[in-house]
Short mmCIF file of C-alpha atoms in Angstrom, two decimals:
data_model
loop_
_atom_site.label_atom_id
_atom_site.label_comp_id
_atom_site.label_asym_id
_atom_site.label_seq_id
_atom_site.Cartn_x
_atom_site.Cartn_y
_atom_site.Cartn_z
CA MET T 31 77.89 98.36 27.51
CA ILE T 32 79.98 97.62 30.24
CA ASN T 33 83.71 97.00 28.87
CA LYS T 34 84.33 93.30 29.41
CA ASN T 35 87.92 94.44 30.12
CA LYS T 36 86.94 95.94 33.20
CA ILE T 37 88.26 94.71 36.31
CA ARG T 38 84.87 93.27 38.51
CA LEU T 39 83.59 94.76 41.35
CA GLN T 40 84.28 91.24 43.19
CA THR T 41 87.69 91.08 42.26
CA LYS T 42 88.09 94.69 43.29
CA LEU T 43 86.37 93.94 46.77
CA THR T 44 88.91 91.29 46.94
CA ILE T 45 91.91 92.86 46.02
CA LEU T 46 90.67 95.77 48.24
CA VAL T 47 90.00 93.69 51.73
CA CYS T 48 93.14 91.93 50.76
CA THR T 49 95.29 94.97 50.39
CA VAL T 50 94.10 96.23 53.70
CA VAL T 51 94.56 93.21 55.97
CA LEU T 52 98.18 92.90 54.18
CA VAL T 53 98.83 96.81 54.85
CA SER T 54 97.64 96.39 58.59
CA LEU T 55 99.97 93.31 59.09
CA LEU T 56 103.13 94.56 57.47
CA VAL T 57 102.37 97.96 59.62
CA THR T 58 101.96 95.69 62.63
CA ALA T 59 104.76 93.68 62.07
CA TYR T 60 106.57 96.77 61.02
CA LEU T 61 105.62 98.03 64.51
CA ILE T 62 106.49 95.20 66.24
CA GLY T 63 109.98 94.09 64.68
CA SER T 64 110.65 98.09 65.42
CA LYS T 65 110.04 98.02 68.79
CA ALA T 66 111.51 94.20 69.46
CA VAL T 67 114.90 95.69 67.88
CA GLU T 68 114.81 98.82 69.77
CA ASN T 69 114.54 96.63 73.10
CA SER T 70 116.51 93.73 72.40
CA ARG T 71 119.87 96.86 71.47
CA ALA T 72 119.04 98.17 75.08
CA PHE T 73 119.07 94.88 76.26
CA GLN T 74 122.23 94.27 74.62
CA GLU T 75 123.51 97.53 75.41
CA ASN T 76 122.50 97.20 79.03
CA LYS T 77 124.41 93.68 79.61
CA VAL T 78 127.64 94.92 77.77
CA MET T 79 127.61 97.81 79.69
CA ASP T 80 127.11 96.31 82.85
CA ILE T 81 129.79 93.58 82.42
CA ALA T 82 132.13 96.26 81.41
CA THR T 83 131.17 98.16 84.41
CA THR T 84 131.87 95.37 86.62
CA ILE T 85 134.88 94.61 85.01
CA SER T 86 136.65 98.17 85.69
CA HIS T 87 135.80 97.98 89.23
CA THR T 88 137.81 93.96 89.48
CA LYS T 89 140.67 94.61 92.13
CA LEU T 90 142.53 91.43 89.95
CA ILE T 91 141.81 93.97 86.58
CA LYS T 92 143.35 96.72 88.41
CA ASP T 93 146.37 94.96 89.71
CA GLY T 94 147.15 93.10 86.35
CA LEU T 95 147.35 97.17 85.00
CA THR T 96 149.33 98.26 87.48
CA GLY T 97 151.95 95.70 87.96
CA ASN T 98 150.89 95.11 91.48
CA GLY T 99 149.67 91.52 90.01
CA PRO T 100 150.39 89.10 87.18
CA VAL T 101 149.07 90.66 83.78
CA GLU T 102 148.21 87.00 82.70
CA ALA T 103 145.18 86.78 85.25
CA ILE T 104 143.39 89.32 83.18
CA GLN T 105 143.29 86.72 80.35
CA SER T 106 142.10 84.03 82.49
CA PHE T 107 139.68 85.92 84.46
CA THR T 108 138.16 87.79 81.53
CA SER T 109 137.98 84.27 79.57
CA GLU T 110 135.96 83.16 82.24
CA VAL T 111 133.53 86.00 82.66
CA GLN T 112 133.14 85.73 78.99
CA LYS T 113 132.30 82.30 79.07
CA ASN T 114 129.77 82.51 81.63
CA THR T 115 127.89 85.99 80.01
CA SER T 116 127.82 84.51 75.96
CA VAL T 117 129.71 87.63 75.09
CA GLN T 118 131.95 87.63 71.78
CA TYR T 119 134.29 89.02 73.66
CA ILE T 120 136.30 91.09 76.60
CA VAL T 121 139.55 92.81 76.06
CA VAL T 122 141.42 94.69 78.18
CA LEU T 123 143.12 97.71 77.13
CA ASN T 124 146.05 99.55 79.17
CA LYS T 125 146.95 103.04 79.15
CA ASN T 126 149.25 102.77 75.43
CA HIS T 127 145.62 100.96 73.84
CA ILE T 128 147.49 97.20 73.92
CA ARG T 129 145.21 94.52 74.39
CA GLN T 130 145.92 92.84 77.79
CA SER T 131 143.16 89.63 77.39
CA HIS T 132 141.58 88.94 74.08
CA PRO T 133 139.22 85.55 72.86
CA VAL T 134 142.10 85.00 70.42
CA GLU T 135 145.37 84.80 72.27
CA GLU T 136 147.60 85.39 69.36
CA ARG T 137 146.53 89.39 69.28
CA ILE T 138 147.46 89.84 73.14
CA GLY T 139 149.80 92.63 72.68
CA GLU T 140 148.53 93.93 69.73
CA TYR T 141 146.81 97.41 68.94
CA PHE T 142 142.87 97.70 69.26
CA VAL T 143 141.13 97.61 66.42
CA GLY T 144 137.92 99.99 65.73
CA GLY T 145 138.97 103.66 66.19
CA ASP T 146 136.05 103.98 68.84
CA GLU T 147 137.86 103.68 72.05
CA ASP T 148 139.49 107.18 72.08
CA ARG T 149 136.95 108.85 74.29
CA ALA T 150 136.97 106.05 77.35
CA TYR T 151 140.39 107.15 77.61
CA GLU T 152 139.12 110.44 78.11
CA GLY T 153 136.84 109.38 80.99
CA GLU T 154 133.64 108.92 78.92
CA SER T 155 131.50 105.66 79.27
CA TYR T 156 129.72 104.13 76.49
CA THR T 157 128.16 101.81 73.90
CA SER T 158 129.10 101.86 69.95
CA LEU T 159 128.60 99.96 66.88
CA ALA T 160 132.18 99.37 64.77
CA GLN T 161 133.98 96.63 62.95
CA GLY T 162 136.95 95.10 64.98
CA THR T 163 138.76 91.93 63.84
CA LEU T 164 135.93 89.22 64.61
CA GLY T 165 133.62 91.36 62.63
CA GLU T 166 130.97 94.53 63.31
CA SER T 167 129.94 94.21 66.71
CA LEU T 168 127.89 95.95 69.50
CA ARG T 169 130.76 96.78 72.14
CA ALA T 170 130.92 98.92 75.57
CA PHE T 171 134.01 101.09 76.40
CA VAL T 172 134.40 101.89 80.48
CA PRO T 173 137.73 103.46 81.98
CA ILE T 174 139.39 101.93 84.66
CA TYR T 175 140.78 103.82 87.53
CA ALA T 176 143.17 102.69 90.16
CA GLU T 177 144.03 105.47 93.03
CA ASN T 178 142.12 108.12 90.87
CA GLU T 179 144.76 107.42 87.98
CA LEU T 180 142.89 105.97 84.17
CA VAL T 181 145.59 102.45 83.92
CA GLY T 182 143.13 101.46 81.07
CA VAL T 183 140.18 100.66 79.35
CA VAL T 184 137.98 97.53 79.23
CA SER T 185 135.74 96.71 76.04
CA VAL T 186 133.12 93.75 76.19
CA GLY T 187 131.47 93.41 72.63
CA ILE T 188 128.65 91.61 71.12
CA LEU T 189 128.74 90.47 67.38
CA SER T 190 126.07 91.72 65.52
CA LYS T 191 124.87 88.59 63.71
CA ASN T 192 124.17 87.32 66.78
CA ILE T 193 121.94 90.12 68.06
CA GLN T 194 120.09 89.91 64.64
CA ALA T 195 119.47 85.91 65.86
CA ALA T 196 118.49 86.88 68.86
CA ILE T 197 115.85 89.38 67.27
CA PHE T 198 114.64 86.99 64.60
CA GLN T 199 113.98 84.03 67.30
CA THR T 200 111.66 86.66 69.33
CA LEU T 201 109.80 87.95 65.75
CA ARG T 202 109.03 84.23 64.43
CA THR T 203 106.22 84.00 66.57
CA SER T 204 104.72 86.90 65.29
CA TYR T 205 105.68 86.23 61.96
CA ILE T 206 104.06 83.00 62.64
CA GLY T 207 100.60 84.19 63.64
CA ILE T 208 100.60 87.83 61.09
CA GLY T 209 100.87 85.13 58.41
CA ILE T 210 97.88 82.99 59.34
CA GLY T 211 96.09 86.29 60.01
CA LEU T 212 96.89 87.18 56.51
CA LEU T 213 95.12 83.71 55.01
CA ILE T 214 91.90 84.50 57.38
CA GLY T 215 91.92 88.23 55.84
CA VAL T 216 92.44 86.42 52.28
CA VAL T 217 89.34 84.08 52.36
CA GLY T 218 87.09 86.76 53.77
CA ALA T 219 87.53 89.26 51.63
CA PHE T 220 86.48 86.80 48.69
CA ILE T 221 83.22 85.66 51.09
CA LEU T 222 82.24 89.16 51.16
CA ALA T 223 82.80 90.16 47.55
CA ARG T 224 80.52 87.50 46.59
CA GLN T 225 77.73 88.64 49.32
CA VAL T 226 78.20 91.85 47.86
CA LYS T 227 77.88 91.26 44.49
CA ARG T 228 74.41 88.83 44.81
CA THR T 229 73.27 91.93 47.32
CA LEU T 230 73.70 93.92 43.94
CA TYR T 231 71.87 91.43 42.11
CA GLY T 232 75.02 91.23 40.03
CA LEU T 233 75.24 94.71 38.79
CA GLU T 234 78.68 96.40 38.28
CA PRO T 235 79.12 99.65 39.64
CA GLU T 236 79.13 101.73 36.60
CA GLU T 237 76.08 100.03 35.57
CA ILE T 238 74.70 101.33 39.09
CA ALA T 239 75.93 104.57 38.65
CA LYS T 240 74.75 104.97 35.15
CA LEU T 241 71.36 104.24 36.13
CA LEU T 242 71.31 106.40 39.23
CA SER T 243 72.48 109.47 37.08
CA GLU T 244 69.79 109.17 33.94
CA ARG T 245 67.58 108.81 36.32
CA ASP T 246 68.75 111.78 38.39
CA ALA T 247 69.61 113.96 35.42
CA MET T 248 65.78 113.50 34.41
CA LEU T 249 64.16 114.94 37.25
CA GLU T 250 66.66 117.54 37.78
CA SER T 251 67.08 118.67 33.88
CA VAL T 252 62.82 119.95 33.86
CA LYS T 253 61.87 122.93 35.70
CA GLU T 254 58.40 121.27 37.09
CA GLY T 255 58.60 119.64 40.29
CA ILE T 256 58.37 116.00 40.44
CA ILE T 257 56.86 114.20 43.61
CA ALA T 258 56.53 110.02 43.17
CA ILE T 259 54.93 107.93 46.06
CA ASP T 260 54.15 104.13 46.22
CA ASP T 261 51.35 102.52 47.04
CA LYS T 262 51.08 103.10 50.55
CA GLY T 263 50.95 107.04 50.05
CA GLU T 264 54.91 107.56 51.11
CA ILE T 265 56.94 110.08 49.15
CA VAL T 266 60.23 108.40 47.39
CA VAL T 267 61.24 111.04 44.83
CA ALA T 268 60.96 114.67 44.84
CA ASN T 269 63.58 116.93 42.84
CA GLN T 270 65.22 119.79 43.84
CA ALA T 271 62.34 121.47 41.59
CA ALA T 272 59.87 120.51 44.07
CA SER T 273 61.84 120.82 47.04
CA GLN T 274 62.66 124.50 45.94
CA LEU T 275 58.62 125.18 45.66
CA PHE T 276 57.77 123.36 49.16
CA TYR T 277 60.40 126.04 50.56
CA GLN T 278 58.49 128.83 48.91
CA ALA T 279 55.12 127.53 50.30
CA GLY T 280 56.43 127.20 54.09
CA VAL T 281 57.13 123.35 54.20
CA MET T 282 60.75 123.11 55.39
CA GLU T 283 61.08 119.66 55.72
CA ASN T 284 62.75 117.01 53.75
CA PRO T 285 59.47 115.22 51.63
CA ILE T 286 61.68 111.72 51.46
CA GLY T 287 59.65 108.95 53.50
CA LYS T 288 56.69 111.37 54.78
CA GLN T 289 53.13 110.41 53.93
CA VAL T 290 51.81 112.48 50.99
CA GLU T 291 48.53 113.34 52.48
CA ALA T 292 49.82 114.64 55.92
CA TYR T 293 52.98 116.51 53.82
CA LEU T 294 51.06 118.03 51.26
CA PRO T 295 46.87 117.76 52.35
CA GLY T 296 44.73 118.01 48.97
CA SER T 297 47.29 116.31 46.65
CA LEU T 298 45.13 113.89 45.56
CA LEU T 299 47.78 111.37 44.55
CA LYS T 300 47.20 108.67 47.23
CA GLN T 301 43.16 109.07 45.11
CA VAL T 302 45.41 108.57 41.92
CA VAL T 303 46.67 105.67 43.50
CA ASP T 304 43.26 103.89 44.44
CA THR T 305 41.64 104.62 41.41
CA GLY T 306 44.27 104.62 38.57
CA GLU T 307 42.59 107.61 36.98
CA PRO T 308 45.20 110.53 35.90
CA SER T 309 44.52 114.11 35.66
CA PHE T 310 46.14 116.82 33.63
CA ASN T 311 46.61 120.59 34.25
CA GLN T 312 44.79 120.72 37.19
CA GLU T 313 45.15 124.07 39.22
CA GLN T 314 45.51 123.58 42.89
CA LYS T 315 46.79 126.21 46.00
CA LEU T 316 49.79 124.95 48.06
CA ASN T 317 50.10 127.18 51.22
CA GLY T 318 49.07 130.35 48.76
CA ILE T 319 50.75 129.46 45.90
CA ASP T 320 48.74 128.65 42.70
CA ILE T 321 50.57 125.61 41.03
CA VAL T 322 49.26 123.71 38.07
CA VAL T 323 49.68 120.07 38.63
CA ASN T 324 49.45 116.76 36.87
CA ARG T 325 48.93 113.64 38.29
CA VAL T 326 49.33 109.90 36.75
CA PRO T 327 49.63 106.61 38.13
CA VAL T 328 52.90 104.72 37.75
CA ILE T 329 51.88 100.93 36.82
CA LEU T 330 53.82 98.24 37.11
CA SER T 331 53.19 94.27 35.54
CA GLY T 332 49.60 95.94 35.37
CA LYS T 333 49.58 96.63 39.02
CA ILE T 334 49.08 99.78 40.34
CA VAL T 335 52.30 100.61 42.57
CA GLY T 336 52.87 104.34 42.96
CA ALA T 337 52.07 107.74 41.36
CA LEU T 338 53.74 110.51 39.79
CA ALA T 339 52.75 114.35 40.15
CA THR T 340 54.53 117.27 37.93
CA PHE T 341 53.80 120.50 38.82
CA ARG T 342 54.80 124.16 38.43
CA ASP T 343 54.31 127.30 39.83
CA LYS T 344 51.48 129.23 37.71
CA THR T 345 52.92 132.90 38.23
CA GLU T 346 55.93 131.34 36.54
CA LEU T 347 53.68 130.80 33.66
CA THR T 348 51.93 133.73 33.80
CA SER T 349 55.43 135.11 33.88
CA LEU T 350 56.39 133.56 30.57
CA VAL T 351 53.70 134.89 28.95
CA GLU T 352 54.24 138.23 30.45
CA GLN T 353 57.47 138.10 28.67
CA LEU T 354 56.42 136.91 25.18
CA SER T 355 53.94 139.87 25.04
CA GLY T 356 56.77 142.34 26.21
CA ALA T 357 58.86 140.42 23.05
CA LYS T 358 55.44 140.81 21.00
CA ALA T 359 54.39 144.52 22.07
CA PHE T 360 58.45 145.26 20.87
CA ALA T 361 58.39 143.66 17.41
CA GLU T 362 54.88 145.14 17.26
CA THR T 363 56.83 148.79 17.72
CA LEU T 364 59.13 148.09 15.46
CA ARG T 365 57.19 147.35 13.03
CA THR T 366 54.81 150.11 13.09
CA GLN T 367 58.17 152.30 13.02
CA THR T 368 58.58 151.04 9.84
CA HIS T 369 55.30 151.21 8.63
CA GLU T 370 55.16 155.27 9.65
CA PHE T 371 58.53 155.45 8.30
CA MET T 372 57.44 154.13 4.89
CA ASN T 373 54.16 156.38 4.37
CA LYS T 374 56.28 159.56 5.33
CA LEU T 375 58.65 158.64 2.72
CA HIS T 376 55.26 157.84 -0.10
CA VAL T 377 54.56 161.40 1.02
CA ILE T 378 58.00 163.20 -0.15
CA THR T 379 57.95 161.35 -2.65
CA ALA T 380 54.81 162.57 -4.25
CA MET T 381 55.38 166.19 -3.30
CA VAL T 382 58.96 166.03 -4.89
CA HIS T 383 57.10 164.07 -8.45
CA THR T 384 54.50 166.83 -8.27
CA LYS T 385 56.47 169.85 -7.46
CA SER T 386 55.21 170.78 -4.50
CA TYR T 387 58.46 172.22 -2.97
CA ASP T 388 56.68 174.74 -0.80
CA GLU T 389 54.45 171.88 0.54
CA LEU T 390 57.47 169.48 0.74
CA LYS T 391 59.19 172.45 3.05
CA GLU T 392 56.39 173.13 6.08
CA TYR T 393 56.37 168.62 5.37
CA THR T 394 60.11 168.26 6.22
CA ALA T 395 60.09 171.31 8.88
CA TYR T 396 56.97 169.67 10.30
CA LEU T 397 59.02 165.99 10.29
CA SER T 398 62.31 168.09 11.68
CA ASP T 399 60.57 169.29 14.16
CA VAL T 400 58.72 166.19 15.52
CA TYR T 401 61.97 164.36 15.59
CA GLN T 402 63.28 167.40 17.61
CA LYS T 403 60.94 166.56 20.38
CA GLU T 404 60.91 162.91 20.35
CA VAL T 405 63.35 161.10 18.31
CA GLY T 406 66.18 163.75 18.51
CA ALA T 407 65.66 163.99 22.30
CA VAL T 408 65.79 160.26 23.03
CA SER T 409 68.84 159.81 20.32
CA ARG T 410 71.32 162.57 21.89
CA LEU T 411 70.36 160.43 25.70
CA ILE T 412 70.40 157.06 24.10
CA LYS T 413 72.65 155.82 21.55
CA ASP T 414 71.72 152.25 21.67
CA PRO T 415 69.28 151.85 18.66
CA VAL T 416 67.09 149.04 20.08
CA ILE T 417 66.60 150.85 23.47
CA SER T 418 66.55 154.13 21.55
CA GLY T 419 63.93 152.96 19.25
CA TYR T 420 61.88 151.31 21.69
CA LEU T 421 61.70 154.64 24.15
CA VAL T 422 60.68 156.55 21.11
CA ASN T 423 57.92 154.30 20.29
CA LYS T 424 56.31 154.34 24.00
CA LEU T 425 57.18 158.15 24.06
CA SER T 426 54.73 158.91 20.70
CA LYS T 427 51.89 156.63 21.96
CA ALA T 428 51.69 158.37 25.27
CA ARG T 429 51.57 162.00 23.55
CA GLU T 430 49.05 160.84 21.29
CA THR T 431 46.78 159.91 24.58
CA GLY T 432 47.90 163.70 25.95
CA ILE T 433 50.42 162.82 28.33
CA HIS T 434 53.10 164.99 28.23
CA VAL T 435 56.53 163.72 28.71
CA GLU T 436 59.64 165.15 29.42
CA LEU T 437 62.74 163.54 28.88
CA THR T 438 66.45 164.83 30.33
CA GLY T 439 69.67 163.56 31.13
CA GLU T 440 73.35 164.36 31.79
CA LYS T 441 75.62 161.88 29.96
CA PRO T 442 74.07 159.65 27.00
CA LEU T 443 73.49 156.23 27.47
CA PRO T 444 76.00 154.11 24.52
CA TRP T 445 75.62 151.13 23.04
CA LEU T 446 75.11 147.92 25.08
CA LYS T 447 77.93 145.82 25.11
CA LYS T 448 76.38 142.81 26.77
CA ILE T 449 73.48 142.20 24.04
CA GLU T 450 72.23 139.31 25.60
CA HIS T 451 70.75 141.91 28.48
CA MET T 452 68.87 143.62 26.28
CA ASP T 453 65.61 141.64 26.43
CA LYS T 454 65.62 142.32 30.64
CA ILE T 455 66.32 146.02 29.95
CA ILE T 456 63.59 146.48 27.77
CA THR T 457 61.44 144.30 30.52
CA ILE T 458 62.40 147.15 32.88
CA LEU T 459 61.73 150.22 30.74
CA GLY T 460 58.57 149.06 29.23
CA ASN T 461 56.84 147.85 32.57
CA LEU T 462 57.69 151.06 34.44
CA PHE T 463 56.84 153.20 31.66
CA ASP T 464 53.70 151.36 31.39
CA ASN T 465 52.87 151.53 35.39
CA ALA T 466 53.53 155.72 34.62
CA VAL T 467 51.08 155.97 31.79
CA GLU T 468 48.62 153.89 33.79
CA ALA T 469 49.03 156.17 36.58
CA VAL T 470 48.22 159.59 35.24
CA ARG T 471 45.73 158.27 32.96
CA ASP T 472 42.81 159.49 34.82
CA GLN T 473 44.65 163.08 35.50
CA LYS T 474 43.83 166.34 33.57
CA ASN T 475 47.73 167.56 33.08
CA ALA T 476 49.04 164.57 33.15
CA GLN T 477 52.73 164.26 32.98
CA ILE T 478 55.60 162.02 32.97
CA GLU T 479 59.61 163.48 34.11
CA ILE T 480 62.16 160.80 32.55
CA THR T 481 65.78 161.18 33.52
CA ILE T 482 68.69 159.21 31.76
CA ASN T 483 72.46 158.87 32.77
CA TYR T 484 75.39 156.84 32.53
CA LYS T 485 78.22 156.90 35.18
CA ASP T 486 80.65 153.98 36.53
CA LYS T 487 79.51 151.54 33.82
CA HIS T 488 76.20 152.21 35.46
CA PHE T 489 72.38 153.31 33.81
CA TYR T 490 70.57 155.26 35.90
CA PHE T 491 66.81 155.61 35.09
CA ASP T 492 64.27 157.67 37.04
CA ILE T 493 60.70 157.74 36.13
CA GLY T 494 58.04 159.97 38.01
CA ASP T 495 54.52 160.61 37.32
CA ASN T 496 51.64 163.30 38.76
CA GLY T 497 49.43 160.67 39.23
CA PRO T 498 47.22 159.31 42.25
CA GLY T 499 50.89 158.44 44.51
CA ILE T 500 50.66 154.72 46.19
CA SER T 501 48.54 154.41 49.87
CA ALA T 502 50.76 152.49 52.37
CA ALA T 503 48.78 149.23 52.12
CA ASP T 504 48.57 149.27 48.30
CA PHE T 505 52.40 149.69 48.60
CA GLU T 506 52.22 146.64 50.15
CA LYS T 507 50.63 144.64 47.68
CA THR T 508 52.85 145.95 44.59
CA SER T 509 55.91 143.81 46.48
CA GLN T 510 53.87 141.12 45.82
CA ILE T 511 53.75 138.67 42.62
CA GLY T 512 50.20 138.48 41.44
CA LEU T 513 48.89 141.59 43.73
CA SER T 514 47.36 144.49 41.76
CA THR T 515 45.17 147.58 42.76
CA LYS T 516 44.05 147.20 39.28
CA GLY T 517 41.79 144.17 39.24
CA GLU T 518 42.93 140.56 39.20
CA ASN T 519 44.79 138.86 36.61
CA ARG T 520 47.59 142.01 37.04
CA GLY T 521 50.26 142.87 38.90
CA TYR T 522 53.24 141.15 37.64
CA GLY T 523 54.59 143.81 35.88
CA LEU T 524 56.46 144.87 38.88
CA TYR T 525 57.17 141.46 39.55
CA LEU T 526 59.05 141.32 36.27
CA VAL T 527 60.88 144.69 37.37
CA ASN T 528 62.25 142.99 40.28
CA LYS T 529 63.33 139.64 38.77
CA ALA T 530 65.36 141.43 35.66
CA LEU T 531 66.87 143.54 37.99
CA THR T 532 68.09 140.64 40.09
CA GLU T 533 69.41 138.37 37.29
CA LEU T 534 71.10 142.13 35.96
CA GLY T 535 72.89 143.11 40.16
CA GLY T 536 70.41 146.16 40.00
CA LYS T 537 68.96 147.68 42.28
CA LEU T 538 65.34 149.52 42.36
CA GLN T 539 63.90 152.85 44.96
CA ILE T 540 60.38 153.74 44.96
CA SER T 541 59.08 157.26 46.56
CA SER T 542 55.42 157.68 46.81
CA GLU T 543 53.01 160.12 48.41
CA ASN T 544 49.41 159.91 48.52
CA ARG T 545 48.47 162.33 45.52
CA ALA T 546 51.56 163.79 44.90
CA GLY T 547 52.79 161.16 42.34
CA THR T 548 55.63 157.99 42.45
CA GLN T 549 59.05 158.07 42.11
CA PHE T 550 60.96 154.93 40.33
CA HIS T 551 64.85 155.02 40.51
CA VAL T 552 66.57 152.00 38.70
CA MET T 553 70.21 151.78 39.12
CA ILE T 554 71.86 148.84 36.26
CA PRO T 555 74.99 147.70 35.53
CA TYR T 556 75.79 148.40 31.80
CA GLU T 557 78.91 147.71 30.27
CA GLY T 558 78.73 150.29 27.10
CA GLU T 559 81.05 150.73 24.00
CA THR T 560 81.03 153.43 22.00
CA ASN T 561 80.14 153.34 17.97
CA ASP T 562 81.28 156.73 16.02
#
């Protein structure tokens, strides 16, 4: 259920579009305003500087400051200029910072206020923003020279509030246009949100996301490949497992949107659409890969609107059977050993009860000798009881068939710390040993040599036989899944070995010569622990 308190999609879209429009307009207003302020300030600075420069070169001003003319003429002249140029004040200072002109005549003869005129007395022309008797103003300072001698300074100013008023007047039209744009944006956002909601059939995003998530989860949670077509034979759904299997078969293109008959010839999905007849567990070849396929029609309101197929690589199914067979063989080995151990205990118990001590001595000596040959040698080299017990049973069965097995090694293999790796290690050892036994089965002096070592957290397992070896052509077959020189429905042992080694991060090397036997060299990452 969707939470009723959550904001609806239509409201979200309206707010989002309005926010985007508002932010865009605000940024535009800021940029326009900043540029307008900058241009207005530059214009006013240039204006007051130009007026101040002109006054500084006026002869009447120079004469009034040097005594060559009436000083009162300075006030009348600057007042006329101030009136004609719309500046707030023009103040002429003598060498002692005393005002010789001012908009308020009572302040003539007083010291200049602001403290920012000193640089002008050093011969610099500049503008500044400072607080004066008339308020904060933008003022320009220009030194006045007479016969190369500084005789005073002229300051021309415009009040800051007048500059701001001019800027606002400039921006007023822009702000009106921005307001109209915002209003249009709000109306457009509302209309757009309603249209989007209608297009989505009234569903909220959470509802759509939930439906899609459930669909994707169902498709990807299964290991079987799944494809679906519409009533025109176009592929509309293909999960990841299907794409991977297509890639293995050499079909690289994305299946979505392709015609199924062209993309997967012989899939028979179009036939299911036409007939409405399902089919189950059908074997089919896909570019040389054997797959098992189920096909069913998709029916909506009593009408066939498409078809769906699930399929899986037959090799994987066969591999699962092989792994289950290996687990079953391992359990059978343990059961056999337990049964054999109980039989030996019964024999010993009977000898003790009948006081057949001489026979008991001979029997225990025999058991000890067998233990040293089989169990003892394995136990010295493999400390893990599961691996050790499994290998003991394999060696025992091999010797029963007349195969001589020689087991050597230097550093013993400790207990396996990561018990979850046990089945993979058993798979590797068991399949390689079975391959060696199979290779020497028809040899007169059948021999198998096994070397076990543990070094730098790695398990090194070498097994060699004196069988007929593997020819170059047959060697190529052993690297392909399901191919074997032993007949059909064989050839999965080495595939399982390679798969287990890949999962463990191990390596396998094979060397063989015709009629000179085969050697397998295995390196497995192995984290052990001591149990003394």
